[in-house]
Amino acid sequence: MLGLGHVFKLGTLGAAVMAVGLLFQPAASSAQPLRIEITEGVIEPMPFAAPAFVAESAAAQNFAQELSQVVSSDLTGTGLFREIPRDAHISQITSFQSPVQFADWKAINAQVLITGAADVNANGQLVVKFRVYDVFSGAEVGQGMQFVGTADGVRRMAHKVADQVYSRITGETGYFDSRVVFVSESGPKDQRAKRLAIMDYDGANLQYLTGSGAIVLAPRFSPDGSRVIYTSYQTGEPRIHVLNVGDVQSRILPAQGGMMSFAPRFAPNGQSLIYSATTGSNTDLFRMDIGSGQVTQLTTSPSIETAPSFSPDGSQIVFESDRSGTQQLYIMSTSGGEPRRISFGEGRYGTPVWSPRGDMIAFTKQNAGRFHIGVMRTDGSEERLLTASFLDEGPTWAPNGRVLMFARETQGASGSSALYSVDISGRNLKRVQTPAGGSDPSWGPLQ
Amino acid sequence: MKTLINATLMVALLGATACTRADRFDDMNGAGSGFDANAGINQGIIPGSANDPRSPAYFNQTIGDRVLFAVDQSTLSPEAQRVLDGQAQWLMTNNDYLAVIEGHADEQGTREYNLALGARRANAVMEYLVAKGVAQNRMRFVSYGKERPIEVCSQEACYAKNRRAVTVISIGSLS
């Protein structure tokens, strides 16, 4: 576990600061000078300066540098911001309280200035403060804030700062203080070893959750991020297991039905799951109440129904079925009933995932020998393909519904799988750094 | 004589590694042609070899332990049915053996769908064997989807061999 045993203390940095800050609450005013509209087609990354955080004591020296580096890395990683290199800075920030020389930051075309300070308090806790400025108006954007946590949570505190900056400039919730659970892959294609692993969204703090003794597939976070459900061959056939992230203990779920079961996903309330179970040649959807173990069958068609995902309000399920002859996407009520098909384009559609905002479905599309990650509205309209490659598969949403992570497998005998992310307008495609290969990512909630 | 010893060793190895992992007979394929090439040297049948009709090696190599499928299909071709006729006959003669049918898909598909597709293929084999008289309680199936390819190129030549259902026989329990 990361060392943020205490809830972050959020506080303003004095009455004067607060008074100014109130004028610049996120998304409060249409006249806000600094604003990135994420939904716009093309954007020029907003230039920002993030001088090294001020170490307010010798003990904080080591943290100050890392804090500003992680904040910068988070922001530039979105593709929405561009950092102005430190060696171009004219002013140095040597005191968190001193007045900012805005002319010096204007001169290097910084639009946003992020200043911060780190200290270690009497309890040995790390104290991080930051402010965000609109350089051209000379005003603070939002209020100064302070976070307190244990020293091993330094990266998380930096992610919290970056989430604040992102949120204040874009009006959207951030996603940096979040984790991803995925399948770590190693070895050649015909002898691939798979283990569950969990890491920060940016690949830091990786921890393995299972050994490589049995094939494991498609882990999915519980809504609160405390548990993971996944498919394992530990018993010899694919079955759904649940793992506590805290103590890394896992158990198989009882009486799942069928000869094998897979593709589980939690309901938004975390109390039940939907999954596929196979009897004979037929794969159908089922729902299990985790507490009682009671199982309800949701589909009965002789075709393949799999890869189900809940709507954020829990009332509906999107899934894939080949009842029409090829894999297509369908939506039905969580209690069952007649599904309605939503995908009608060329090719095959699979692995649908409902956006946390509720407005979009992300999916894998296979057409003309290529694989794509795409998004569409829940009625199937406005389909947009965001990627194209030999094999892209299995999107998962960032908690703010603005970015997708997925797996890309390369072609041929030496092919391997890696994690990538892309924003929902198709920009900023990039690889997520992992020590080995990766597949089946599941992006957890904002912590 | 050296060939004979090698053949015996290979058969011993086959027995020792039974039921440990999927596709464990793959290494035997190359050796199989070696047996055939040297069959003329030894006039008698080597017990346990691919020439011994009661041996697992005979089942795996001479009859054939696997059938292949067309893209996204689970129907059994006439050739597959001929192989399965042989499997059924062998299983009904050798009643000590149990069978796990492993269904597989090639890499051109999403993970979950391929798991379900592999199950369709394995089930098609199992239903055929039952129809030919093999007791259902001697068999079970499992799908590996696209998780266990035996050929690694990304071309149809490899995909065709990966779209398979393999009948894995063993003496003992089905689990």
Coordinates of C-alpha atoms in Angstrom, one line a residue:
Chain A
M1 CA 0.0 0.0 0.0
L2 CA 1.1 3.5 -0.6
G3 CA 1.7 5.6 2.5
L4 CA -1.2 7.9 2.4
G5 CA -2.7 6.7 5.5
H6 CA -4.3 10.0 6.2
V7 CA -6.9 11.6 4.2
F8 CA -5.4 14.6 2.4
K9 CA -6.0 17.8 4.3
L10 CA -7.1 20.4 1.9
G11 CA -6.9 23.9 3.0
T12 CA -6.5 27.4 1.7
L13 CA -3.3 29.3 2.1
G14 CA -4.6 32.4 3.8
A15 CA -7.6 34.7 3.4
A16 CA -6.1 37.0 0.8
V17 CA -5.3 34.1 -1.5
M18 CA -8.7 32.6 -1.0
A19 CA -10.4 35.9 -1.9
V20 CA -8.5 36.0 -5.2
G21 CA -9.0 32.2 -5.7
L22 CA -12.8 32.4 -5.5
L23 CA -12.8 34.5 -8.6
F24 CA -11.3 31.6 -10.5
Q25 CA -13.2 28.6 -9.4
P26 CA -13.0 25.8 -12.1
A27 CA -15.7 26.1 -14.7
A28 CA -17.4 28.8 -12.7
S29 CA -17.2 31.5 -15.3
S30 CA -17.4 31.6 -19.1
A31 CA -15.0 34.5 -19.0
Q32 CA -12.2 32.4 -17.5
P33 CA -9.1 33.4 -19.4
L34 CA -7.3 30.1 -19.2
R35 CA -9.3 27.3 -20.7
I36 CA -8.7 24.2 -22.7
E37 CA -11.8 22.7 -24.3
I38 CA -10.9 19.0 -24.6
T39 CA -13.7 18.3 -27.0
E40 CA -12.3 20.7 -29.7
G41 CA -10.9 19.1 -32.7
V42 CA -7.4 20.4 -32.7
I43 CA -5.7 22.1 -29.9
E44 CA -2.3 23.8 -29.4
P45 CA -0.8 22.5 -26.2
M46 CA -0.9 25.2 -23.5
P47 CA 2.6 26.3 -22.5
F48 CA 3.3 26.1 -18.7
A49 CA 6.3 26.6 -16.5
A50 CA 6.8 24.5 -13.4
P51 CA 9.9 25.5 -11.6
A52 CA 11.3 23.1 -9.0
F53 CA 9.2 23.2 -5.9
V54 CA 10.8 25.1 -3.1
A55 CA 12.3 22.9 -0.3
E56 CA 11.3 24.6 2.9
S57 CA 13.6 22.4 5.0
A58 CA 16.6 20.2 4.3
A59 CA 14.6 17.1 4.8
A60 CA 12.3 18.1 2.0
Q61 CA 15.1 18.6 -0.5
N62 CA 14.8 15.2 -2.1
F63 CA 11.0 15.5 -2.6
A64 CA 10.9 19.0 -4.0
Q65 CA 12.5 18.0 -7.3
E66 CA 10.5 14.8 -7.8
L67 CA 7.2 16.7 -7.1
S68 CA 7.6 19.2 -9.9
Q69 CA 8.9 16.5 -12.3
V70 CA 5.9 14.3 -11.7
V71 CA 3.5 17.2 -12.0
S72 CA 5.1 18.3 -15.3
S73 CA 5.1 14.7 -16.6
D74 CA 1.4 14.3 -15.9
L75 CA 0.4 17.5 -17.6
T76 CA 2.6 17.1 -20.7
G77 CA 1.5 13.4 -20.9
T78 CA -2.0 14.6 -21.7
G79 CA -0.9 16.2 -24.9
L80 CA -2.9 19.3 -23.8
F81 CA 0.0 21.0 -22.1
R82 CA 3.6 21.8 -23.1
E83 CA 6.3 22.5 -20.6
I84 CA 8.7 25.4 -21.0
P85 CA 12.1 24.0 -20.2
R86 CA 13.7 25.1 -16.9
D87 CA 16.8 26.4 -18.7
A88 CA 14.6 29.0 -20.4
H89 CA 13.3 30.4 -17.1
I90 CA 14.4 33.9 -16.3
S91 CA 13.1 34.1 -12.7
Q92 CA 13.7 31.5 -10.1
I93 CA 11.1 30.7 -7.5
T94 CA 13.1 30.7 -4.2
S95 CA 10.2 31.4 -1.8
F96 CA 6.6 30.1 -2.1
Q97 CA 5.4 33.4 -0.5
S98 CA 7.3 35.9 -2.5
P99 CA 5.4 37.9 -5.2
V100 CA 5.7 36.4 -8.7
Q101 CA 7.5 38.4 -11.4
F102 CA 4.9 37.8 -14.0
A103 CA 6.9 39.8 -16.6
D104 CA 9.6 37.2 -16.5
W105 CA 7.1 34.4 -17.2
K106 CA 5.3 36.4 -19.9
A107 CA 8.6 36.9 -21.6
I108 CA 9.1 33.2 -22.1
N109 CA 5.5 32.7 -23.2
A110 CA 4.4 30.7 -20.3
Q111 CA 0.6 30.9 -20.0
V112 CA 0.4 28.9 -16.8
L113 CA 2.8 29.0 -13.9
I114 CA 2.8 26.3 -11.2
T115 CA 4.7 27.1 -8.0
G116 CA 5.0 24.7 -5.1
A117 CA 6.8 24.0 -1.9
A118 CA 7.6 20.9 0.1
D119 CA 8.3 20.5 3.8
V120 CA 8.5 17.7 6.4
N121 CA 6.5 18.4 9.5
A122 CA 7.1 17.4 13.1
N123 CA 5.4 14.0 12.5
G124 CA 7.7 13.2 9.6
Q125 CA 4.9 13.8 7.1
L126 CA 5.4 15.4 3.8
V127 CA 3.6 18.7 3.4
V128 CA 3.1 19.9 -0.2
K129 CA 1.7 23.3 -1.2
F130 CA 1.0 24.6 -4.7
R131 CA -0.5 27.6 -6.6
V132 CA -1.5 27.9 -10.2
Y133 CA -1.2 31.3 -12.0
D134 CA -2.6 32.7 -15.2
V135 CA 0.6 34.5 -16.2
F136 CA -1.1 37.0 -18.6
S137 CA -3.7 38.3 -16.1
G138 CA -1.4 37.8 -13.2
A139 CA -4.2 36.2 -11.2
E140 CA -4.3 32.9 -9.4
V141 CA -6.4 30.1 -10.9
G142 CA -8.3 28.6 -8.1
Q143 CA -7.0 28.6 -4.6
G144 CA -3.7 27.6 -3.2
M145 CA -3.8 24.2 -1.7
Q146 CA -1.9 22.0 0.8
F147 CA -1.7 18.2 1.0
V148 CA -0.2 16.2 3.9
G149 CA 0.8 12.6 3.5
T150 CA 3.5 10.1 4.3
A151 CA 6.8 10.5 2.4
D152 CA 6.4 7.3 0.3
G153 CA 3.3 8.9 -1.2
V154 CA 5.3 11.6 -2.8
R155 CA 4.2 10.6 -6.3
R156 CA 0.6 10.4 -5.3
M157 CA 0.8 13.9 -3.9
A158 CA 2.3 15.1 -7.1
H159 CA -0.5 13.4 -9.1
K160 CA -3.0 15.2 -6.8
V161 CA -1.4 18.6 -7.6
A162 CA -1.5 17.8 -11.3
D163 CA -5.1 16.6 -11.1
Q164 CA -5.9 20.0 -9.6
V165 CA -4.1 21.9 -12.4
Y166 CA -5.7 19.8 -15.1
S167 CA -9.1 20.3 -13.6
R168 CA -8.8 24.0 -13.1
I169 CA -7.7 24.6 -16.7
T170 CA -9.9 22.1 -18.5
G171 CA -13.0 22.1 -16.3
E172 CA -12.8 18.3 -16.3
T173 CA -12.0 15.9 -13.4
G174 CA -8.4 14.7 -13.6
Y175 CA -7.2 11.1 -13.8
F176 CA -3.5 11.1 -12.6
D177 CA -4.0 9.8 -9.1
S178 CA -5.3 6.5 -10.3
R179 CA -4.1 2.9 -10.8
V180 CA -4.3 0.3 -13.6
V181 CA -4.5 -3.4 -13.1
F182 CA -3.4 -5.5 -16.2
V183 CA -1.9 -8.7 -17.4
S184 CA 1.9 -8.6 -17.4
E185 CA 3.2 -10.8 -20.3
S186 CA 6.6 -12.3 -20.8
G187 CA 8.1 -15.1 -23.0
P188 CA 7.6 -16.0 -26.6
K189 CA 4.1 -16.2 -28.2
D190 CA 3.8 -20.0 -27.9
Q191 CA 5.0 -20.0 -24.2
R192 CA 3.7 -16.8 -22.9
A193 CA 3.6 -16.4 -19.1
K194 CA 0.9 -14.1 -17.7
R195 CA 0.7 -12.5 -14.3
L196 CA -1.7 -9.9 -12.8
A197 CA 0.0 -6.7 -12.0
I198 CA -1.1 -3.3 -10.6
M199 CA 0.6 0.0 -11.2
D200 CA 0.1 3.8 -11.1
Y201 CA -1.5 5.0 -14.3
D202 CA 1.9 6.2 -15.5
G203 CA 3.6 2.8 -14.9
A204 CA 5.2 3.7 -11.6
N205 CA 5.0 1.5 -8.4
L206 CA 4.4 -1.7 -10.3
Q207 CA 3.4 -4.7 -8.1
Y208 CA 2.7 -8.3 -9.2
L209 CA -0.5 -9.8 -7.8
T210 CA -0.2 -13.4 -9.0
G211 CA 2.5 -15.8 -10.1
S212 CA 2.7 -17.1 -13.6
G213 CA 1.7 -20.7 -12.8
A214 CA -1.8 -20.4 -14.4
I215 CA -3.0 -18.3 -17.3
V216 CA -4.8 -15.2 -16.0
L217 CA -7.0 -12.9 -18.2
A218 CA -8.8 -9.6 -18.1
P219 CA -8.7 -8.3 -14.5
R220 CA -11.3 -5.7 -13.7
F221 CA -11.3 -3.2 -10.8
S222 CA -14.2 -3.0 -8.4
P223 CA -15.7 0.5 -8.5
D224 CA -13.8 1.6 -5.4
G225 CA -10.6 0.0 -6.6
S226 CA -10.3 -2.3 -3.5
R227 CA -10.9 -5.6 -5.4
V228 CA -10.1 -7.1 -8.7
I229 CA -12.1 -9.9 -10.5
Y230 CA -10.3 -11.8 -13.2
T231 CA -10.3 -15.1 -15.1
S232 CA -7.8 -17.8 -14.1
Y233 CA -7.0 -21.3 -15.3
Q234 CA -5.8 -22.2 -11.8
T235 CA -8.4 -25.1 -11.5
G236 CA -7.7 -26.3 -15.1
E237 CA -10.5 -24.4 -16.8
P238 CA -11.3 -20.7 -17.0
R239 CA -13.1 -19.6 -13.8
I240 CA -13.7 -16.2 -12.2
H241 CA -11.6 -15.3 -9.1
V242 CA -11.7 -12.2 -6.9
L243 CA -8.7 -10.7 -5.3
N244 CA -8.3 -8.1 -2.5
V245 CA -5.8 -5.5 -3.6
G246 CA -4.9 -4.7 0.0
D247 CA -3.6 -8.1 1.2
V248 CA -3.3 -9.7 -2.3
Q249 CA -5.5 -12.6 -1.2
S250 CA -7.7 -14.3 -3.9
R251 CA -10.4 -16.8 -4.0
I252 CA -12.5 -18.5 -6.7
L253 CA -16.2 -17.5 -6.8
P254 CA -18.5 -20.4 -6.0
A255 CA -21.0 -22.1 -8.4
Q256 CA -20.5 -20.0 -11.5
G257 CA -22.4 -22.4 -13.7
G258 CA -21.4 -23.9 -17.1
M259 CA -18.2 -25.7 -17.9
M260 CA -16.2 -22.5 -17.9
S261 CA -16.8 -18.8 -17.1
F262 CA -15.0 -15.6 -17.9
A263 CA -15.3 -11.9 -18.9
P264 CA -16.5 -10.7 -15.5
R265 CA -17.2 -7.1 -14.6
F266 CA -18.5 -5.5 -11.4
A267 CA -21.8 -3.7 -11.2
P268 CA -21.4 0.0 -10.3
N269 CA -22.5 -0.7 -6.7
G270 CA -19.7 -3.3 -6.4
Q271 CA -22.2 -5.9 -5.0
S272 CA -22.8 -8.1 -8.1
L273 CA -21.0 -9.0 -11.3
I274 CA -21.9 -9.9 -14.8
Y275 CA -20.0 -12.5 -16.8
S276 CA -20.1 -15.2 -19.4
A277 CA -20.5 -18.9 -18.8
T278 CA -20.3 -21.7 -21.4
T279 CA -22.4 -24.8 -21.5
G280 CA -21.7 -27.1 -24.6
S281 CA -21.3 -24.7 -27.5
N282 CA -23.3 -22.0 -26.0
T283 CA -21.9 -18.9 -24.2
D284 CA -24.5 -16.8 -22.3
L285 CA -24.5 -13.9 -19.9
F286 CA -25.1 -14.3 -16.2
R287 CA -25.3 -12.1 -13.1
M288 CA -24.1 -13.1 -9.7
D289 CA -24.8 -11.5 -6.4
I290 CA -21.4 -11.7 -4.7
G291 CA -22.8 -11.8 -1.1
S292 CA -25.3 -14.6 -1.6
G293 CA -23.7 -16.3 -4.6
Q294 CA -27.1 -16.3 -6.3
V295 CA -26.8 -16.6 -10.1
T296 CA -29.3 -15.3 -12.6
Q297 CA -29.1 -16.2 -16.3
L298 CA -29.6 -13.1 -18.5
T299 CA -29.5 -14.4 -22.1
T300 CA -30.6 -17.7 -23.6
S301 CA -29.7 -17.3 -27.3
P302 CA -27.7 -20.3 -28.7
S303 CA -25.1 -17.7 -30.0
I304 CA -22.0 -16.3 -28.2
E305 CA -22.9 -13.6 -25.7
T306 CA -19.9 -12.1 -23.9
A307 CA -17.8 -9.1 -22.8
P308 CA -20.6 -7.4 -20.9
S309 CA -20.2 -4.0 -19.3
F310 CA -22.6 -2.0 -17.1
S311 CA -23.9 1.5 -17.7
P312 CA -22.7 3.8 -14.9
D313 CA -26.2 3.9 -13.3
G314 CA -26.3 0.1 -13.4
S315 CA -29.6 -0.1 -15.3
Q316 CA -28.3 -1.4 -18.6
I317 CA -25.6 -3.7 -20.0
V318 CA -23.7 -3.4 -23.3
F319 CA -22.3 -6.7 -24.6
E320 CA -21.2 -8.4 -27.8
S321 CA -23.1 -11.2 -29.5
D322 CA -22.8 -13.1 -32.8
R323 CA -26.5 -13.8 -33.0
S324 CA -26.7 -12.0 -36.3
G325 CA -23.9 -14.1 -37.7
T326 CA -21.0 -11.8 -36.8
Q327 CA -19.9 -10.1 -33.6
Q328 CA -21.9 -7.0 -33.0
L329 CA -22.8 -4.8 -30.0
Y330 CA -26.1 -4.9 -28.1
I331 CA -27.6 -3.1 -25.2
M332 CA -30.2 -4.6 -22.9
S333 CA -31.7 -4.0 -19.4
T334 CA -29.7 -5.3 -16.5
S335 CA -32.6 -7.6 -15.7
G336 CA -32.5 -9.2 -19.1
G337 CA -35.1 -8.9 -21.9
E338 CA -34.8 -8.2 -25.6
P339 CA -31.5 -6.6 -26.5
R340 CA -31.2 -3.9 -29.2
R341 CA -28.3 -3.9 -31.6
I342 CA -26.3 -0.6 -31.7
S343 CA -23.4 -1.4 -34.1
F344 CA -24.1 -1.5 -37.8
G345 CA -20.9 -0.6 -39.6
E346 CA -18.7 -2.9 -41.6
G347 CA -16.7 -5.6 -39.8
R348 CA -17.0 -7.1 -36.3
Y349 CA -17.4 -5.3 -33.0
G350 CA -16.3 -6.6 -29.6
T351 CA -15.3 -5.8 -26.0
P352 CA -17.7 -2.8 -25.5
V353 CA -17.1 -0.7 -22.4
W354 CA -19.5 1.9 -21.2
S355 CA -17.9 5.3 -20.5
P356 CA -17.9 6.5 -16.8
R357 CA -19.8 9.6 -18.1
G358 CA -22.5 7.3 -19.6
D359 CA -22.5 9.0 -23.0
M360 CA -20.2 6.7 -25.0
I361 CA -19.3 3.1 -25.7
A362 CA -15.6 2.2 -26.4
F363 CA -15.0 -1.0 -28.4
T364 CA -12.6 -3.1 -30.5
K365 CA -13.4 -3.2 -34.2
Q366 CA -12.0 -5.8 -36.6
N367 CA -12.3 -5.0 -40.3
A368 CA -10.4 -5.8 -43.4
G369 CA -7.6 -7.4 -41.6
R370 CA -7.0 -4.5 -39.1
F371 CA -8.0 -3.9 -35.6
H372 CA -9.2 -0.6 -34.2
I373 CA -10.2 1.0 -30.9
G374 CA -13.2 3.2 -31.4
V375 CA -16.0 5.0 -29.6
M376 CA -19.7 5.5 -30.4
R377 CA -22.7 7.0 -28.8
T378 CA -24.9 4.6 -26.8
D379 CA -27.4 4.6 -29.7
G380 CA -24.6 3.6 -32.1
S381 CA -24.3 7.0 -33.8
E382 CA -21.1 9.1 -34.3
E383 CA -18.8 6.1 -34.5
R384 CA -15.2 7.2 -34.5
L385 CA -12.1 4.9 -34.9
L386 CA -9.2 6.2 -32.8
T387 CA -6.5 3.7 -33.7
A388 CA -5.5 1.2 -36.3
S389 CA -3.0 -1.6 -36.2
F390 CA -2.4 -5.3 -36.7
L391 CA -4.1 -6.0 -33.4
D392 CA -5.5 -3.4 -31.0
E393 CA -7.8 -4.7 -28.4
G394 CA -9.7 -4.2 -25.1
P395 CA -10.2 -0.5 -24.3
T396 CA -10.6 0.7 -20.7
W397 CA -11.7 4.3 -19.7
A398 CA -9.8 6.7 -17.6
P399 CA -11.9 7.7 -14.6
N400 CA -12.8 11.0 -16.3
G401 CA -13.9 9.4 -19.6
R402 CA -11.5 11.4 -21.7
V403 CA -8.7 8.9 -22.3
L404 CA -8.6 5.2 -23.2
M405 CA -6.0 2.6 -22.5
F406 CA -5.8 -0.6 -24.5
A407 CA -3.4 -3.4 -25.6
R408 CA -1.5 -3.5 -28.9
E409 CA 0.0 -6.7 -30.1
T410 CA 2.7 -6.6 -32.8
Q411 CA 2.8 -9.0 -35.8
G412 CA 4.8 -12.1 -36.4
A413 CA 6.8 -14.8 -34.6
S414 CA 8.4 -12.2 -32.3
G415 CA 5.2 -10.3 -31.7
S416 CA 4.5 -9.0 -28.2
S417 CA 1.8 -7.0 -26.5
A418 CA 2.1 -3.6 -24.9
L419 CA -0.2 -1.0 -23.3
Y420 CA -1.1 2.2 -25.1
S421 CA -3.3 5.2 -24.3
V422 CA -5.1 7.5 -26.6
D423 CA -7.5 10.4 -26.0
I424 CA -11.1 10.1 -27.2
S425 CA -10.5 12.5 -30.1
G426 CA -7.8 10.1 -31.4
R427 CA -4.9 12.4 -30.3
N428 CA -1.9 11.7 -28.1
L429 CA -1.5 8.0 -28.9
K430 CA 1.4 6.7 -26.7
R431 CA 2.9 3.7 -25.1
V432 CA 2.5 3.2 -21.4
Q433 CA 5.8 2.1 -20.0
T434 CA 5.8 -1.4 -18.3
P435 CA 8.8 -3.5 -17.4
A436 CA 7.5 -6.5 -19.5
G437 CA 4.6 -6.8 -22.1
G438 CA 1.1 -5.9 -21.1
S439 CA -2.5 -6.7 -22.1
D440 CA -6.1 -6.4 -20.7
P441 CA -5.7 -3.1 -18.8
S442 CA -8.4 -2.0 -16.4
W443 CA -8.2 1.6 -15.3
G444 CA -9.3 2.1 -11.7
P445 CA -11.1 5.1 -10.0
L446 CA -9.5 8.4 -9.1
Q447 CA -8.2 7.8 -5.6
Chain B
M1 CA 19.7 -49.6 -32.2
K2 CA 20.2 -46.0 -31.2
T3 CA 17.0 -45.1 -32.9
L4 CA 15.2 -47.8 -31.0
I5 CA 16.6 -46.4 -27.7
N6 CA 15.6 -42.9 -28.6
A7 CA 12.1 -44.0 -29.5
T8 CA 11.7 -45.8 -26.2
L9 CA 13.0 -42.7 -24.4
M10 CA 10.6 -40.5 -26.2
V11 CA 7.7 -42.7 -25.3
A12 CA 8.8 -42.8 -21.7
L13 CA 9.0 -39.0 -21.8
L14 CA 5.5 -38.9 -23.2
G15 CA 4.2 -40.9 -20.3
A16 CA 6.1 -38.9 -17.7
T17 CA 4.9 -35.6 -18.9
A18 CA 1.3 -36.5 -19.5
C19 CA -1.3 -34.1 -18.1
T20 CA 1.1 -31.3 -17.3
R21 CA 0.4 -28.7 -19.9
A22 CA -1.5 -28.0 -23.1
D23 CA 0.1 -29.0 -26.4
R24 CA 2.6 -31.2 -24.7
F25 CA 2.6 -33.6 -27.7
D26 CA 3.8 -30.9 -30.1
D27 CA 7.4 -31.9 -29.7
M28 CA 6.5 -35.4 -30.7
N29 CA 5.5 -34.3 -34.2
G30 CA 9.0 -34.0 -35.5
A31 CA 10.0 -37.3 -33.8
G32 CA 7.0 -38.9 -35.4
S33 CA 8.3 -38.8 -38.9
G34 CA 11.5 -40.3 -37.5
F35 CA 9.7 -43.3 -36.3
D36 CA 8.1 -43.8 -39.7
A37 CA 11.4 -43.4 -41.5
N38 CA 13.0 -46.2 -39.4
A39 CA 10.0 -48.4 -39.3
G40 CA 11.4 -50.7 -41.9
I41 CA 14.5 -51.4 -39.9
N42 CA 12.7 -53.1 -37.0
Q43 CA 10.4 -55.7 -38.4
G44 CA 8.4 -56.0 -35.1
I45 CA 6.2 -53.4 -33.6
I46 CA 7.9 -51.4 -30.8
P47 CA 5.6 -51.5 -27.8
G48 CA 4.4 -48.0 -27.0
S49 CA 5.5 -46.6 -30.3
A50 CA 3.3 -45.0 -33.0
N51 CA 3.1 -48.4 -34.6
D52 CA 1.6 -50.0 -31.5
P53 CA -2.2 -49.5 -31.9
R54 CA -2.7 -49.5 -28.2
S55 CA -0.2 -46.7 -27.5
P56 CA -0.9 -43.1 -26.9
A57 CA 1.7 -42.4 -29.5
Y58 CA -0.5 -44.3 -32.0
F59 CA -3.4 -42.2 -31.0
N60 CA -1.5 -38.9 -31.2
Q61 CA 0.4 -39.6 -34.4
T62 CA -1.1 -42.4 -36.5
I63 CA -4.7 -41.5 -35.9
G64 CA -4.1 -37.9 -35.2
D65 CA -4.9 -36.1 -31.9
R66 CA -6.2 -32.9 -33.5
V67 CA -8.6 -31.5 -36.1
L68 CA -8.5 -28.1 -37.7
F69 CA -11.2 -25.5 -38.4
A70 CA -11.9 -22.8 -40.9
V71 CA -11.8 -19.1 -39.9
D72 CA -14.5 -18.4 -37.2
Q73 CA -16.1 -21.9 -37.8
S74 CA -16.7 -24.9 -35.6
T75 CA -18.1 -27.3 -38.2
L76 CA -16.2 -30.5 -38.7
S77 CA -14.8 -31.1 -42.2
P78 CA -14.9 -34.6 -43.8
E79 CA -11.2 -34.9 -43.0
A80 CA -11.8 -33.9 -39.4
Q81 CA -14.6 -36.5 -39.2
R82 CA -12.3 -39.2 -40.5
V83 CA -9.8 -38.4 -37.8
L84 CA -12.5 -38.3 -35.1
D85 CA -13.8 -41.7 -36.3
G86 CA -10.4 -43.1 -35.6
Q87 CA -10.3 -41.4 -32.2
A88 CA -13.7 -42.8 -31.3
Q89 CA -12.7 -46.3 -32.2
W90 CA -9.4 -46.0 -30.3
L91 CA -11.2 -44.6 -27.2
M92 CA -13.8 -47.4 -27.3
T93 CA -11.0 -50.0 -27.5
N94 CA -8.8 -48.5 -24.8
N95 CA -11.3 -47.9 -22.1
D96 CA -8.8 -47.0 -19.4
Y97 CA -8.2 -43.7 -21.1
L98 CA -10.0 -40.4 -20.5
A99 CA -9.9 -37.5 -22.9
V100 CA -9.8 -33.7 -22.4
I101 CA -10.6 -31.8 -25.6
E102 CA -8.8 -28.5 -25.8
G103 CA -10.3 -25.9 -28.2
H104 CA -8.2 -23.2 -29.7
A105 CA -8.5 -20.1 -31.9
D106 CA -6.0 -18.1 -34.0
E107 CA -4.9 -14.6 -32.9
Q108 CA -7.3 -12.8 -35.3
G109 CA -10.1 -12.1 -32.8
T110 CA -10.8 -10.6 -29.5
R111 CA -9.9 -12.5 -26.4
E112 CA -13.4 -13.2 -25.0
Y113 CA -14.9 -14.2 -28.3
N114 CA -12.0 -16.5 -29.0
L115 CA -12.5 -18.3 -25.7
A116 CA -16.2 -18.9 -26.6
L117 CA -15.2 -19.9 -30.1
G118 CA -12.6 -22.4 -28.8
A119 CA -15.4 -23.9 -26.6
R120 CA -17.6 -24.3 -29.7
R121 CA -14.8 -26.2 -31.4
A122 CA -14.0 -28.5 -28.5
N123 CA -17.7 -29.1 -28.0
A124 CA -18.2 -30.0 -31.6
V125 CA -15.5 -32.7 -31.2
M126 CA -16.9 -34.0 -28.0
E127 CA -20.4 -34.2 -29.4
Y128 CA -19.1 -36.1 -32.4
L129 CA -17.2 -38.6 -30.3
V130 CA -20.3 -39.1 -28.1
A131 CA -22.4 -39.7 -31.2
K132 CA -19.9 -42.3 -32.3
G133 CA -20.3 -44.1 -29.0
V134 CA -17.7 -42.8 -26.6
A135 CA -19.1 -42.4 -23.1
Q136 CA -19.7 -38.7 -22.2
N137 CA -18.4 -39.2 -18.7
R138 CA -14.9 -40.1 -20.1
M139 CA -14.5 -36.6 -21.6
R140 CA -14.5 -33.0 -20.8
F141 CA -13.5 -29.9 -22.7
V142 CA -11.6 -26.7 -22.1
S143 CA -11.1 -23.7 -24.3
Y144 CA -7.8 -21.8 -24.5
G145 CA -9.1 -19.2 -26.9
K146 CA -6.0 -17.6 -28.5
E147 CA -3.8 -18.1 -25.4
R148 CA -1.9 -21.1 -26.6
P149 CA -0.9 -20.9 -30.2
I150 CA 1.5 -23.7 -31.5
E151 CA 2.6 -21.7 -34.6
V152 CA 3.8 -18.2 -34.1
C153 CA 3.8 -16.5 -37.5
S154 CA 1.0 -14.1 -38.3
Q155 CA 0.0 -15.7 -41.6
E156 CA -2.7 -18.1 -42.7
A157 CA -0.2 -21.0 -42.7
C158 CA 0.2 -20.6 -39.0
Y159 CA -3.4 -19.6 -38.2
A160 CA -4.7 -22.7 -39.9
K161 CA -2.8 -24.9 -37.5
N162 CA -3.8 -22.8 -34.5
R163 CA -7.5 -23.1 -35.2
R164 CA -7.7 -26.6 -33.7
A165 CA -9.2 -28.9 -31.2
V166 CA -6.8 -31.4 -29.6
T167 CA -7.9 -34.6 -27.9
V168 CA -5.5 -35.1 -25.0
I169 CA -5.7 -38.6 -23.6
S170 CA -4.5 -39.8 -20.2
I171 CA -5.1 -42.6 -17.7
G172 CA -6.5 -41.2 -14.5
S173 CA -9.0 -38.5 -13.6
L174 CA -10.4 -35.8 -15.8
S175 CA -9.4 -32.9 -13.6

